[in-house]
CSV table of C-alpha atoms in Angstrom, one decimal:
chain,number,residue,atom,x,y,z
Z,1,MET,CA,1.5,-2.1,7.8
Z,2,ARG,CA,-0.1,-5.4,6.6
Z,3,LEU,CA,0.8,-5.9,1.8
Z,4,ARG,CA,1.4,-8.8,0.2
Z,5,ARG,CA,4.5,-10.8,-0.1
Z,6,ARG,CA,6.1,-12.0,-2.8
Z,7,PRO,CA,9.0,-13.0,-3.6
Z,8,PRO,CA,12.0,-10.8,-4.4
Z,9,ASP,CA,13.5,-9.5,-7.5
Z,10,PHE,CA,15.2,-12.8,-8.7
Z,11,ILE,CA,17.1,-10.1,-11.5
Z,12,LEU,CA,18.4,-7.7,-8.4
Z,13,PHE,CA,18.7,-10.8,-7.2
Z,14,LEU,CA,20.5,-12.8,-9.5
Z,15,THR,CA,22.8,-9.1,-10.2
Z,16,VAL,CA,23.9,-9.5,-7.0
Z,17,LEU,CA,25.3,-13.2,-6.6
Z,18,THR,CA,27.2,-12.5,-10.2
Z,19,LEU,CA,28.8,-9.1,-9.7
Z,20,LEU,CA,30.3,-11.0,-6.1
Z,21,SER,CA,30.8,-14.9,-7.6
Z,22,ILE,CA,33.2,-12.3,-10.7
Z,23,GLY,CA,34.3,-10.7,-7.4
Z,24,ILE,CA,35.4,-13.8,-5.6
Z,25,VAL,CA,37.3,-15.0,-8.6
Z,26,MET,CA,39.3,-11.5,-9.7
Z,27,VAL,CA,40.7,-10.9,-5.8
Z,28,PHE,CA,42.2,-14.1,-6.5
Z,29,SER,CA,43.3,-13.3,-9.6
Z,30,SER,CA,44.6,-9.9,-8.8
Z,31,SER,CA,46.2,-11.1,-5.7
Z,32,TYR,CA,47.6,-14.8,-5.8
Z,33,TYR,CA,51.2,-14.3,-6.6
Z,34,TYR,CA,51.2,-11.3,-3.6
Z,35,ALA,CA,50.2,-13.0,-1.8
Z,36,MET,CA,53.1,-15.7,-2.4
Z,37,PHE,CA,55.1,-13.9,-0.2
Z,38,PRO,CA,56.4,-12.9,2.9
Z,39,PRO,CA,54.2,-11.6,5.6
Z,40,PHE,CA,51.3,-13.3,3.8
Z,41,ASN,CA,53.3,-16.4,2.4
Z,42,ASN,CA,49.8,-17.9,1.2
Z,43,PRO,CA,48.7,-17.4,-2.3
Z,44,PHE,CA,45.1,-18.4,-0.7
Z,45,HIS,CA,45.4,-15.8,1.4
Z,46,PHE,CA,42.7,-12.9,0.1
Z,47,LEU,CA,40.5,-15.5,-1.7
Z,48,VAL,CA,39.5,-17.6,2.1
Z,49,ARG,CA,39.6,-13.8,3.9
Z,50,GLN,CA,37.0,-12.7,1.3
Z,51,SER,CA,35.2,-16.0,0.4
Z,52,ILE,CA,34.5,-15.9,4.4
Z,53,TRP,CA,33.6,-12.3,4.3
Z,54,ALA,CA,31.0,-13.2,1.4
Z,55,ILE,CA,29.7,-16.6,3.5
Z,56,ILE,CA,29.1,-13.7,6.5
Z,57,GLY,CA,28.2,-10.6,3.9
Z,58,LEU,CA,25.3,-13.5,2.0
Z,59,THR,CA,24.0,-14.5,5.8
Z,60,GLY,CA,23.2,-11.8,6.3
Z,61,MET,CA,21.6,-10.5,3.2
Z,62,PHE,CA,19.5,-13.7,3.6
Z,63,VAL,CA,18.2,-12.7,7.1
Z,64,MET,CA,17.4,-8.9,6.5
Z,65,MET,CA,15.7,-9.9,2.8
Z,66,ASN,CA,13.0,-12.0,5.7
Z,67,TYR,CA,13.2,-9.5,8.1
Z,68,ASP,CA,9.8,-7.2,7.2
Z,69,TYR,CA,11.9,-4.0,6.1
Z,70,TRP,CA,9.3,-1.4,8.2
Z,71,HIS,CA,10.4,-3.1,11.2
Z,72,LEU,CA,14.0,-0.8,10.9
Z,73,LYS,CA,12.1,2.4,11.8
Z,74,ARG,CA,12.3,0.9,15.8
Z,75,TRP,CA,16.0,0.9,15.4
Z,76,ALA,CA,16.9,4.3,13.2
Z,77,GLY,CA,17.8,6.4,16.0
Z,78,ILE,CA,19.5,4.0,17.7
Z,79,LEU,CA,21.3,2.8,14.4
Z,80,LEU,CA,22.3,7.1,14.1
Z,81,VAL,CA,23.4,7.1,17.3
Z,82,LEU,CA,25.7,3.7,17.4
Z,83,ALA,CA,27.2,5.2,13.8
Z,84,PHE,CA,28.4,8.4,15.7
Z,85,ALA,CA,29.6,6.5,18.4
Z,86,LEU,CA,32.1,4.5,15.8
Z,87,LEU,CA,33.0,7.1,13.9
Z,88,ILE,CA,33.9,9.4,16.8
Z,89,ALA,CA,35.6,6.5,18.7
Z,90,VAL,CA,38.3,5.3,15.3
Z,91,LEU,CA,39.8,9.1,15.4
Z,92,ILE,CA,40.7,8.0,19.3
Z,93,PRO,CA,44.2,7.0,19.6
Z,94,GLY,CA,44.8,3.6,20.9
Z,95,ILE,CA,41.2,2.9,19.5
Z,96,GLY,CA,41.5,3.7,16.0
Z,97,THR,CA,43.7,1.7,14.1
Z,98,SER,CA,45.5,3.9,11.6
Z,99,LYS,CA,46.4,1.8,7.9
Z,100,LEU,CA,48.7,3.2,5.3
Z,101,GLY,CA,48.7,6.9,7.2
Z,102,ALA,CA,44.8,6.5,7.5
Z,103,GLN,CA,43.2,5.7,11.1
Z,104,ARG,CA,39.7,3.6,9.7
Z,105,TRP,CA,39.7,0.8,11.4
Z,106,LEU,CA,38.7,-0.7,14.8
Z,107,ASN,CA,40.6,-3.6,16.0
Z,108,LEU,CA,37.8,-6.5,16.8
Z,109,GLY,CA,40.5,-9.0,17.4
Z,110,PRO,CA,41.8,-10.5,14.6
Z,111,LEU,CA,39.4,-9.4,12.7
Z,112,SER,CA,39.1,-4.7,11.4
Z,113,PHE,CA,36.1,-3.3,11.0
Z,114,GLN,CA,35.7,-0.1,9.0
Z,115,PRO,CA,32.6,2.0,10.6
Z,116,SER,CA,32.7,4.0,7.8
Z,117,GLU,CA,30.7,1.6,6.6
Z,118,PHE,CA,28.3,0.9,8.9
Z,119,SER,CA,27.5,4.6,9.5
Z,120,LYS,CA,27.0,4.9,5.4
Z,121,LEU,CA,24.0,2.3,5.3
Z,122,CYS,CA,23.1,3.8,9.0
Z,123,LEU,CA,22.3,7.4,7.9
Z,124,VAL,CA,20.0,5.6,5.1
Z,125,ILE,CA,18.0,4.3,7.3
Z,126,PHE,CA,17.6,7.2,9.7
Z,127,THR,CA,17.5,9.4,6.5
Z,128,ALA,CA,14.1,7.7,5.1
Z,129,PHE,CA,12.8,7.1,8.4
Z,130,GLY,CA,12.7,10.8,9.2
Z,131,LEU,CA,11.5,12.0,5.7
Z,132,SER,CA,8.7,9.4,5.8
Z,133,ARG,CA,7.2,10.9,9.0
Z,134,HIS,CA,6.8,14.0,7.4
Z,135,PRO,CA,7.1,14.3,3.7
Z,136,GLU,CA,5.1,17.0,3.3
Z,137,ARG,CA,8.1,19.4,5.3
Z,138,ILE,CA,10.4,18.2,2.1
Z,139,THR,CA,10.0,21.6,0.4
Z,140,ASP,CA,10.4,23.9,3.1
Z,141,PHE,CA,14.3,23.6,3.3
Z,142,ARG,CA,14.5,25.3,7.4
Z,143,GLN,CA,11.9,21.8,8.4
Z,144,GLY,CA,12.6,19.8,5.4
Z,145,LEU,CA,16.7,19.7,4.3
Z,146,LEU,CA,18.5,21.5,7.3
Z,147,PRO,CA,18.4,18.6,9.9
Z,148,TYR,CA,19.5,15.7,7.0
Z,149,LEU,CA,21.9,18.2,5.8
Z,150,ILE,CA,23.1,18.6,9.4
Z,151,ILE,CA,23.6,14.9,10.7
Z,152,MET,CA,25.0,14.3,6.7
Z,153,ALA,CA,27.8,16.9,7.7
Z,154,LEU,CA,28.2,16.3,10.9
Z,155,ALA,CA,29.0,12.7,9.3
Z,156,ALA,CA,31.0,13.6,6.7
Z,157,GLY,CA,33.3,15.7,9.2
Z,158,LEU,CA,34.1,12.9,10.7
Z,159,ILE,CA,35.0,10.8,8.0
Z,160,LEU,CA,37.3,13.5,6.6
Z,161,MET,CA,39.3,13.3,9.8
Z,162,GLN,CA,40.4,9.8,9.2
Z,163,PRO,CA,41.1,11.1,6.3
Z,164,ASP,CA,38.3,9.3,4.0
Z,165,LEU,CA,37.3,11.9,1.1
Z,166,GLY,CA,35.7,8.9,-1.4
Z,167,THR,CA,33.3,7.9,1.2
Z,168,ALA,CA,32.3,10.9,2.7
Z,169,VAL,CA,31.6,12.2,-0.9
Z,170,THR,CA,29.5,9.3,-1.5
Z,171,LEU,CA,27.4,8.9,1.9
Z,172,ALA,CA,27.1,13.3,0.6
Z,173,GLY,CA,25.6,12.4,-2.5
Z,174,THR,CA,23.5,9.3,-1.2
Z,175,ILE,CA,21.9,11.5,1.0
Z,176,VAL,CA,21.0,14.3,-1.6
Z,177,LEU,CA,20.0,11.7,-4.3
Z,178,MET,CA,17.3,10.5,-1.0
Z,179,LEU,CA,16.0,14.6,-0.7
Z,180,PHE,CA,15.6,14.9,-4.2
Z,181,ALA,CA,13.7,11.0,-4.0
Z,182,ALA,CA,11.7,12.3,-1.1
Z,183,GLY,CA,10.7,15.9,-3.5
Z,184,ALA,CA,13.4,18.7,-2.5
Z,185,SER,CA,13.4,21.5,-4.0
Z,186,LEU,CA,15.5,21.7,-6.9
Z,187,VAL,CA,16.9,25.4,-6.1
Z,188,HIS,CA,17.6,24.3,-2.6
Z,189,LEU,CA,19.0,21.4,-4.4
Z,190,GLY,CA,21.0,23.4,-6.5
Z,191,ALA,CA,23.0,25.2,-4.1
Z,192,LEU,CA,23.6,22.4,-2.2
Z,193,GLY,CA,25.3,21.0,-5.4
Z,194,VAL,CA,27.5,24.6,-5.4
Z,195,LEU,CA,28.5,24.1,-2.3
Z,196,GLY,CA,29.3,21.1,-2.2
Z,197,ILE,CA,31.6,21.3,-5.3
Z,198,ALA,CA,33.2,24.3,-2.8
Z,199,ALA,CA,33.4,22.0,0.1
Z,200,VAL,CA,35.8,18.3,-1.8
Z,201,ALA,CA,37.4,21.6,-3.7
Z,202,LEU,CA,38.6,22.9,-0.8
Z,203,ALA,CA,39.3,19.5,1.1
Z,204,ILE,CA,41.8,19.0,-1.7
Z,205,TRP,CA,43.2,22.3,-1.7
Z,206,THR,CA,43.6,22.0,2.2
Z,207,GLU,CA,45.5,18.4,1.7
Z,208,PRO,CA,48.9,18.0,0.3
Z,209,TYR,CA,48.2,14.7,-1.1
Z,210,ARG,CA,44.9,15.7,-2.0
Z,211,MET,CA,46.1,18.4,-4.2
Z,212,LYS,CA,49.7,16.4,-5.0
Z,213,ARG,CA,47.2,13.4,-6.7
Z,214,PHE,CA,44.4,16.2,-8.4
Z,215,LEU,CA,47.6,17.6,-10.4
Z,216,ALA,CA,48.5,14.4,-11.5
Z,217,PHE,CA,45.0,13.5,-12.6
Z,218,LEU,CA,45.8,16.9,-15.2
Z,219,ASP,CA,49.1,15.6,-15.8
Z,220,PRO,CA,50.0,11.8,-15.0
Z,221,GLU,CA,52.9,12.1,-17.2
Z,222,LYS,CA,54.3,14.8,-15.1
Z,223,ASP,CA,55.1,12.4,-12.2
Z,224,PRO,CA,55.7,9.4,-13.2
Z,225,SER,CA,57.0,7.5,-11.0
Z,226,GLY,CA,55.7,9.6,-8.2
Z,227,SER,CA,52.1,10.8,-8.0
Z,228,GLY,CA,51.1,10.2,-11.4
Z,229,TRP,CA,51.5,6.2,-10.5
Z,230,HIS,CA,48.5,4.9,-9.8
Z,231,ILE,CA,46.9,6.3,-12.9
Z,232,LEU,CA,49.4,5.4,-15.6
Z,233,ASN,CA,50.0,2.0,-14.5
Z,234,SER,CA,45.8,1.5,-14.5
Z,235,LEU,CA,45.4,3.0,-17.6
Z,236,MET,CA,48.4,1.1,-18.9
Z,237,SER,CA,46.5,-2.4,-17.1
Z,238,LEU,CA,43.0,-1.3,-18.8
Z,239,GLY,CA,44.9,-0.9,-22.1
Z,240,SER,CA,46.9,-4.0,-22.5
Z,241,GLY,CA,44.3,-6.0,-22.2
Z,242,GLY,CA,43.1,-5.6,-25.5
Z,243,LEU,CA,39.2,-6.6,-26.8
Z,244,LEU,CA,39.3,-9.9,-25.0
Z,245,GLY,CA,41.9,-9.5,-22.0
Z,246,THR,CA,45.2,-11.1,-21.1
Z,247,GLY,CA,43.1,-14.3,-19.3
Z,248,LEU,CA,42.6,-14.6,-15.8
Z,249,GLY,CA,46.0,-14.7,-13.8
Z,250,GLN,CA,47.9,-14.2,-16.9
Z,251,GLY,CA,47.5,-9.9,-16.4
Z,252,ARG,CA,51.2,-8.6,-15.7
Z,253,HIS,CA,50.8,-5.3,-14.4
Z,254,SER,CA,49.0,-6.8,-11.5
Z,255,LYS,CA,51.4,-9.6,-11.3
Z,256,PHE,CA,54.3,-7.3,-11.4
Z,257,LEU,CA,53.5,-5.5,-8.9
Z,258,TYR,CA,53.4,-2.3,-11.2
Z,259,LEU,CA,49.2,-2.1,-10.4
Z,260,PRO,CA,49.2,-0.1,-6.7
Z,261,GLU,CA,46.3,-1.7,-4.9
Z,262,ARG,CA,45.1,-4.2,-7.3
Z,263,GLN,CA,43.1,-6.0,-5.3
Z,264,THR,CA,41.3,-3.5,-3.0
Z,265,ASP,CA,40.8,0.3,-5.1
Z,266,PHE,CA,41.8,-0.8,-8.8
Z,267,ILE,CA,39.9,-4.3,-9.1
Z,268,PHE,CA,38.3,-2.9,-12.8
Z,269,ALA,CA,41.9,-2.0,-14.3
Z,270,VAL,CA,42.7,-6.0,-13.4
Z,271,ILE,CA,39.6,-6.7,-14.4
Z,272,GLY,CA,40.3,-4.1,-17.6
Z,273,GLU,CA,43.5,-6.3,-18.5
Z,274,GLU,CA,42.7,-9.9,-17.8
Z,275,LEU,CA,38.9,-10.2,-19.0
Z,276,GLY,CA,39.2,-7.7,-21.4
Z,277,PHE,CA,37.0,-4.6,-23.0
Z,278,ILE,CA,33.6,-7.3,-23.4
Z,279,GLY,CA,34.9,-8.0,-19.5
Z,280,ALA,CA,34.8,-4.4,-18.0
Z,281,CYS,CA,32.0,-3.6,-20.1
Z,282,LEU,CA,29.9,-6.4,-18.6
Z,283,VAL,CA,30.8,-5.1,-15.2
Z,284,ILE,CA,29.9,-2.7,-15.6
Z,285,LEU,CA,26.3,-3.7,-17.6
Z,286,LEU,CA,25.5,-5.8,-13.9
Z,287,PHE,CA,26.1,-2.1,-12.7
Z,288,VAL,CA,23.8,-0.8,-14.8
Z,289,LEU,CA,21.1,-3.8,-14.3
Z,290,PHE,CA,21.4,-3.5,-10.6
Z,291,ILE,CA,20.4,0.2,-10.5
Z,292,TRP,CA,17.6,-0.7,-13.0
Z,293,ARG,CA,15.6,-2.9,-10.9
Z,294,GLY,CA,16.9,-1.3,-7.6
Z,295,LEU,CA,15.7,1.9,-8.8
Z,296,LYS,CA,12.1,-0.2,-10.0
Z,297,VAL,CA,11.8,-0.8,-6.4
Z,298,ALA,CA,11.8,2.3,-4.9
Z,299,ILE,CA,9.4,3.6,-7.4
Z,300,THR,CA,6.7,0.6,-7.1
Z,301,THR,CA,7.3,0.2,-3.4
Z,302,PRO,CA,4.0,1.5,-2.3
Z,303,ASP,CA,5.0,3.0,1.3
Z,304,THR,CA,7.3,6.4,1.3
Z,305,PHE,CA,10.0,4.6,4.0
Z,306,GLY,CA,10.3,1.5,2.1
Z,307,SER,CA,11.2,4.0,-1.3
Z,308,LEU,CA,13.3,5.8,0.3
Z,309,LEU,CA,15.3,3.4,1.7
Z,310,ALA,CA,15.4,1.7,-1.7
Z,311,ALA,CA,16.9,4.7,-2.8
Z,312,GLY,CA,19.3,5.3,-0.8
Z,313,ILE,CA,20.5,1.6,-0.9
Z,314,VAL,CA,21.1,1.8,-4.5
Z,315,SER,CA,22.5,5.3,-4.9
Z,316,GLY,CA,25.4,4.8,-2.8
Z,317,VAL,CA,26.3,1.6,-4.8
Z,318,GLY,CA,25.5,3.2,-7.9
Z,319,ILE,CA,28.0,6.7,-6.6
Z,320,GLN,CA,30.5,4.3,-5.0
Z,321,ALA,CA,30.7,2.6,-8.6
Z,322,ILE,CA,30.9,5.3,-10.7
Z,323,ILE,CA,33.3,7.5,-8.5
Z,324,ASN,CA,35.6,3.7,-8.1
Z,325,ILE,CA,35.6,2.9,-12.1
Z,326,GLY,CA,36.0,7.0,-12.6
Z,327,VAL,CA,39.5,6.8,-10.7
Z,328,VAL,CA,40.9,3.9,-12.3
Z,329,THR,CA,39.5,5.1,-15.6
Z,330,SER,CA,41.2,8.7,-14.8
Z,331,SER,CA,38.2,10.3,-15.5
Z,332,LEU,CA,38.2,11.2,-11.6
Z,333,PRO,CA,41.1,11.9,-9.8
Z,334,VAL,CA,42.7,9.2,-7.5
Z,335,THR,CA,40.8,8.8,-4.1
Z,336,GLY,CA,40.5,5.1,-1.6
Z,337,ILE,CA,37.3,4.2,-2.1
Z,338,THR,CA,36.6,0.4,-3.0
Z,339,LEU,CA,34.1,-1.0,-6.4
Z,340,PRO,CA,31.5,-2.6,-4.0
Z,341,PHE,CA,31.1,-6.3,-4.4
Z,342,LEU,CA,34.1,-7.1,-6.3
Z,343,SER,CA,37.0,-5.8,-4.8
Z,344,PHE,CA,39.1,-7.1,-1.0
Z,345,GLY,CA,37.5,-5.7,1.6
Z,346,GLY,CA,35.1,-7.5,4.8
Z,347,THR,CA,33.1,-4.7,6.0
Z,348,SER,CA,31.9,-2.6,2.9
Z,349,LEU,CA,31.4,-6.9,1.7
Z,350,VAL,CA,29.1,-7.0,4.3
Z,351,PHE,CA,27.5,-4.0,5.1
Z,352,THR,CA,26.8,-3.7,1.1
Z,353,LEU,CA,25.3,-7.1,1.0
Z,354,LEU,CA,23.1,-6.4,4.3
Z,355,GLY,CA,21.6,-3.3,2.0
Z,356,VAL,CA,21.2,-5.7,-0.7
Z,357,GLY,CA,19.5,-7.5,1.9
Z,358,ILE,CA,16.5,-4.9,2.7
Z,359,LEU,CA,16.3,-3.8,-0.6
Z,360,LEU,CA,15.6,-7.8,-2.0
Z,361,ASN,CA,13.0,-7.5,1.5
Z,362,VAL,CA,11.2,-4.0,0.2
Z,363,SER,CA,11.9,-5.7,-3.4
Z,364,ARG,CA,9.1,-9.0,-1.7
Z,365,TYR,CA,6.4,-6.2,-1.2
Z,366,SER,CA,6.9,-3.6,-4.6
Z,367,ALA,CA,4.3,-3.5,-7.4
Z,368,PRO,CA,4.7,-6.4,-9.6
Z,369,LYS,CA,5.4,-6.3,-12.6
């Protein structure tokens, strides 16, 4: 393949840097009081760690931005096998590490690694590669869709065993949107949608803690100090910010530790409290801008592999942001999933930035404005 290389999409690049900068500031603002006490005893604990991960992620982003994306085809199969190996390894007692009732991490010395974040990017690359090899088969359910649905279901099932419903839904939604972008039949996708909703309902019904969260979503005030605690304090944080917010570092709900997971899953609530309605809307607009520029890259890329690769990366970030903001605003039941670029979390941040690097490289070969 010989395509003319251009500079990467500057608006997309600037949008990602802006979101990342806001995230680092808000991680510090939401965590410094909590980090002053044991076991951290350092108000800069989360800031330093997030900054280190951001530097690693940005380095990876710049590397992938200059690594021609079609070379990823040769690694697609290896990456898929490695992703499944890690998803299985994390479930093995003694290898996987359990935190807060979930076994999602592998310890690498002083650092921890979350295989599900790695697997999302690997499955996007493999699916884009497979669909681009035989695009004419996409309307055939058995040959065009079923192989990728089986792979997706196996990966989502392993992630669900950790348990991590939010990431499983994000992965499944990303692959389905890639199938849509490849030209899959709307009848097939509609049937998949019905099955997907049924699968999520079954996952909620069969796990007592998920059922409690769902009932709390329907009526959080029924158990305000128990299952409704997350939702109520999230809404109070958002509401207390008003139009302009209380100011950086002045959020009462995060400082007095009423808001759980303030620097990770509920960082958007801190943004709403400290930066107000305007700050929260700015963050949402930045995600909309990211999705728009990413989809533009996907649409204007001349080859199928690059187009589907871009669509998958953008879809993954977009779905994850929608779920996180939906949870924080009580539009969706509580599930543990971070806000891309903004939440504290090394593995999520690094692999999201690696994906952005691939997306920026694809943009170098898309049609000019």
